[in-house]
mmCIF file of C-alpha atoms and ligand atoms in Angstrom:
data_model
loop_
_atom_site.group_PDB
_atom_site.id
_atom_site.type_symbol
_atom_site.label_atom_id
_atom_site.label_comp_id
_atom_site.label_asym_id
_atom_site.label_seq_id
_atom_site.Cartn_x
_atom_site.Cartn_y
_atom_site.Cartn_z
ATOM 1 C CA UNK D 1 -71.756 -35.332 -68.879
ATOM 2 C CA UNK D 2 -68.101 -36.141 -69.325
ATOM 3 C CA UNK D 3 -66.618 -34.923 -72.623
ATOM 4 C CA UNK D 4 -65.221 -38.345 -73.625
ATOM 5 C CA UNK D 5 -68.625 -39.969 -73.086
ATOM 6 C CA UNK D 6 -70.352 -37.235 -75.058
ATOM 7 C CA UNK D 7 -67.951 -37.655 -77.962
ATOM 8 C CA UNK D 8 -68.495 -41.428 -77.867
ATOM 9 C CA UNK D 9 -72.261 -40.994 -77.996
ATOM 10 C CA UNK D 10 -72.111 -38.587 -80.939
ATOM 11 C CA UNK D 11 -69.623 -40.810 -82.818
ATOM 12 C CA UNK D 12 -72.032 -43.734 -82.404
ATOM 13 C CA UNK D 13 -74.940 -41.663 -83.755
ATOM 14 C CA UNK D 14 -72.870 -40.379 -86.693
ATOM 15 C CA UNK D 15 -71.835 -43.938 -87.545
ATOM 16 C CA UNK D 16 -75.511 -44.939 -87.639
ATOM 17 C CA UNK D 17 -76.054 -42.050 -90.049
ATOM 18 C CA UNK D 18 -73.069 -43.180 -92.151
ATOM 19 C CA UNK D 19 -74.567 -46.687 -92.373
ATOM 20 C CA UNK D 20 -77.822 -45.178 -93.645
ATOM 21 C CA UNK D 21 -75.909 -43.170 -96.267
ATOM 22 C CA UNK D 22 -73.999 -46.243 -97.495
ATOM 23 C CA UNK D 23 -77.298 -48.116 -97.880
ATOM 24 C CA UNK D 24 -79.033 -45.148 -99.544
ATOM 25 C CA UNK D 25 -76.325 -44.692 -102.187
ATOM 26 C CA UNK D 26 -76.166 -48.412 -103.065
ATOM 27 C CA UNK D 27 -79.969 -48.590 -103.144
ATOM 28 C CA UNK D 28 -80.357 -45.606 -105.498
ATOM 29 C CA UNK D 29 -77.665 -46.951 -107.851
ATOM 30 C CA UNK D 30 -79.200 -50.447 -107.905
ATOM 31 C CA UNK D 31 -82.706 -49.061 -108.413
ATOM 32 C CA UNK D 32 -81.472 -46.829 -111.259
ATOM 33 C CA UNK D 33 -80.467 -49.996 -113.160
ATOM 34 C CA UNK D 34 -83.931 -51.497 -112.699
ATOM 35 C CA UNK D 35 -85.841 -48.612 -114.211
ATOM 36 C CA UNK D 36 -86.772 -49.043 -117.834
ATOM 37 C CA UNK D 37 -89.459 -47.980 -120.269
ATOM 38 C CA UNK D 38 -90.399 -44.967 -122.328
ATOM 39 C CA UNK D 39 -90.259 -42.327 -119.609
ATOM 40 C CA UNK D 40 -87.383 -43.864 -117.676
ATOM 41 C CA UNK D 41 -84.507 -41.600 -118.668
ATOM 42 C CA UNK D 42 -85.287 -38.586 -116.415
ATOM 43 C CA UNK D 43 -85.980 -40.895 -113.476
ATOM 44 C CA UNK D 44 -82.725 -42.837 -113.947
ATOM 45 C CA UNK D 45 -80.854 -39.544 -114.135
ATOM 46 C CA UNK D 46 -82.495 -38.229 -110.985
ATOM 47 C CA UNK D 47 -81.834 -41.435 -109.008
ATOM 48 C CA UNK D 48 -78.156 -41.251 -109.969
ATOM 49 C CA UNK D 49 -77.967 -37.569 -109.017
ATOM 50 C CA UNK D 50 -79.467 -38.336 -105.621
ATOM 51 C CA UNK D 51 -76.929 -41.173 -105.184
ATOM 52 C CA UNK D 52 -74.189 -38.560 -105.746
ATOM 53 C CA UNK D 53 -75.686 -36.439 -102.945
ATOM 54 C CA UNK D 54 -75.673 -39.482 -100.649
ATOM 55 C CA UNK D 55 -71.978 -39.950 -101.446
ATOM 56 C CA UNK D 56 -71.340 -36.350 -100.363
ATOM 57 C CA UNK D 57 -73.244 -37.089 -97.142
ATOM 58 C CA UNK D 58 -71.008 -40.112 -96.508
ATOM 59 C CA UNK D 59 -67.979 -37.826 -96.818
ATOM 60 C CA UNK D 60 -69.515 -35.302 -94.412
ATOM 61 C CA UNK D 61 -70.288 -37.932 -91.768
ATOM 62 C CA UNK D 62 -66.815 -39.510 -92.120
ATOM 63 C CA UNK D 63 -65.228 -36.083 -91.670
ATOM 64 C CA UNK D 64 -67.318 -35.368 -88.548
ATOM 65 C CA UNK D 65 -66.555 -38.793 -87.042
ATOM 66 C CA UNK D 66 -62.859 -38.281 -87.607
ATOM 67 C CA UNK D 67 -63.068 -34.742 -86.137
ATOM 68 C CA UNK D 68 -64.313 -36.388 -82.913
ATOM 69 C CA UNK D 69 -61.433 -38.932 -83.086
ATOM 70 C CA UNK D 70 -63.816 -41.744 -83.995
ATOM 71 C CA UNK D 71 -63.490 -44.476 -86.576
ATOM 72 C CA UNK D 72 -65.882 -44.324 -89.557
ATOM 73 C CA UNK D 73 -67.864 -47.536 -90.025
ATOM 74 C CA UNK D 74 -67.604 -49.562 -93.242
ATOM 75 C CA UNK D 75 -70.892 -51.359 -92.733
ATOM 76 C CA UNK D 76 -74.282 -50.369 -94.055
ATOM 77 C CA UNK D 77 -77.894 -50.314 -92.932
ATOM 78 C CA UNK D 78 -80.582 -52.515 -94.462
ATOM 79 C CA UNK D 79 -81.462 -51.915 -98.113
ATOM 80 C CA UNK D 80 -84.945 -52.304 -99.609
ATOM 81 C CA UNK D 81 -85.780 -53.809 -102.967
ATOM 82 C CA UNK D 82 -88.481 -52.664 -105.366
ATOM 83 C CA UNK D 83 -89.911 -54.092 -108.571
ATOM 84 C CA UNK D 84 -91.090 -51.118 -110.603
ATOM 85 C CA UNK D 85 -90.815 -47.341 -110.839
ATOM 86 C CA UNK D 86 -93.739 -46.737 -108.518
ATOM 87 C CA UNK D 87 -92.315 -49.067 -105.856
ATOM 88 C CA UNK D 88 -88.809 -47.649 -106.228
ATOM 89 C CA UNK D 89 -90.030 -44.102 -105.658
ATOM 90 C CA UNK D 90 -92.233 -45.126 -102.728
ATOM 91 C CA UNK D 91 -89.551 -47.190 -100.998
ATOM 92 C CA UNK D 92 -86.971 -44.419 -101.318
ATOM 93 C CA UNK D 93 -89.429 -41.770 -100.178
ATOM 94 C CA UNK D 94 -90.037 -43.835 -97.037
ATOM 95 C CA UNK D 95 -86.286 -44.264 -96.464
ATOM 96 C CA UNK D 96 -85.634 -40.534 -96.979
ATOM 97 C CA UNK D 97 -88.268 -39.743 -94.351
ATOM 98 C CA UNK D 98 -86.636 -42.251 -92.017
ATOM 99 C CA UNK D 99 -83.244 -40.565 -92.589
ATOM 100 C CA UNK D 100 -84.738 -37.137 -91.780
ATOM 101 C CA UNK D 101 -86.217 -38.538 -88.544
ATOM 102 C CA UNK D 102 -82.900 -40.115 -87.512
ATOM 103 C CA UNK D 103 -80.813 -37.040 -88.393
ATOM 104 C CA UNK D 104 -83.252 -34.694 -86.659
ATOM 105 C CA UNK D 105 -82.775 -36.820 -83.531
ATOM 106 C CA UNK D 106 -78.993 -36.515 -83.914
ATOM 107 C CA UNK D 107 -79.258 -32.726 -84.358
ATOM 108 C CA UNK D 108 -81.365 -32.517 -81.195
ATOM 109 C CA UNK D 109 -78.789 -34.550 -79.245
ATOM 110 C CA UNK D 110 -75.921 -32.377 -80.535
ATOM 111 C CA UNK D 111 -77.744 -29.298 -79.267
ATOM 112 C CA UNK D 112 -78.508 -30.907 -75.897
ATOM 113 C CA UNK D 113 -74.828 -31.776 -75.455
ATOM 114 C CA UNK D 114 -73.350 -28.579 -76.875
ATOM 115 C CA UNK D 115 -71.761 -27.439 -73.593
ATOM 116 C CA UNK D 116 -69.580 -30.556 -73.692
ATOM 117 C CA UNK D 117 -68.658 -29.923 -77.340
ATOM 118 C CA UNK D 118 -67.308 -26.368 -77.227
ATOM 119 C CA UNK D 119 -64.899 -26.872 -80.154
ATOM 120 C CA UNK D 120 -67.121 -29.013 -82.374
ATOM 121 C CA UNK D 121 -70.713 -28.063 -81.705
ATOM 122 C CA UNK D 122 -71.286 -25.523 -84.494
ATOM 123 C CA UNK D 123 -69.548 -27.620 -87.152
ATOM 124 C CA UNK D 124 -71.647 -30.639 -86.159
ATOM 125 C CA UNK D 125 -74.808 -28.570 -86.053
ATOM 126 C CA UNK D 126 -74.120 -26.907 -89.411
ATOM 127 C CA UNK D 127 -73.188 -30.090 -91.277
ATOM 128 C CA UNK D 128 -76.005 -32.276 -89.914
ATOM 129 C CA UNK D 129 -78.502 -29.495 -90.667
ATOM 130 C CA UNK D 130 -77.108 -29.277 -94.219
ATOM 131 C CA UNK D 131 -77.599 -33.032 -94.742
ATOM 132 C CA UNK D 132 -81.173 -32.843 -93.396
ATOM 133 C CA UNK D 133 -81.929 -30.024 -95.862
ATOM 134 C CA UNK D 134 -80.624 -32.183 -98.737
ATOM 135 C CA UNK D 135 -82.803 -35.127 -97.638
ATOM 136 C CA UNK D 136 -85.821 -32.827 -97.474
ATOM 137 C CA UNK D 137 -85.034 -31.796 -101.042
ATOM 138 C CA UNK D 138 -84.844 -35.492 -102.037
ATOM 139 C CA UNK D 139 -88.270 -36.005 -100.458
ATOM 140 C CA UNK D 140 -89.849 -33.254 -102.521
ATOM 141 C CA UNK D 141 -88.148 -34.491 -105.715
ATOM 142 C CA UNK D 142 -89.365 -38.059 -105.150
ATOM 143 C CA UNK D 143 -92.857 -36.733 -104.471
ATOM 144 C CA UNK D 144 -92.834 -34.865 -107.803
ATOM 145 C CA UNK D 145 -91.645 -37.991 -109.659
ATOM 146 C CA UNK D 146 -94.321 -40.070 -107.892
ATOM 147 C CA UNK D 147 -97.136 -37.760 -108.947
ATOM 148 C CA UNK D 148 -95.957 -38.139 -112.567
ATOM 149 C CA UNK D 149 -96.252 -41.941 -112.438
ATOM 150 C CA UNK D 150 -99.768 -41.947 -110.958
HETATM 151 FE FE1 FE2 Q 1 -78.113 -38.683 -97.480
HETATM 152 FE FE1 FE2 Q 2 -81.355 -38.643 -99.553
#
């Protein structure tokens, strides 16, 4: 595959990831404002901490897009509302799993196309893998919070 085409494909995938990160950060921050009640404080704190991680992921994806001479998107993916703590945790758990699935697909594509990305492949691979590991951590944190609200 031609190098320009490969770069274009990866830029498009990274922009999809960036849209997911925009949506995730906004969603966590909005949900954090909805949580109330006696045991809310640790959950609010955790949602805001995760939002900070999503902001770091935005920065990573923007940096990778710009490394490939692409233009980082300013748009965002769909957000999902929730009415109570239980719903908030469930909806975000589902979205985190979706993010892992999408990013794992991107990682696979980066590896398939690595011969056309001799100067970028390892940086892409390393950074996308790092983001996936963070999302997996978010999944286990949300699961712990969910078991506490049961
Ligand atoms: Fe993220
Ligand atoms: Fe996340």
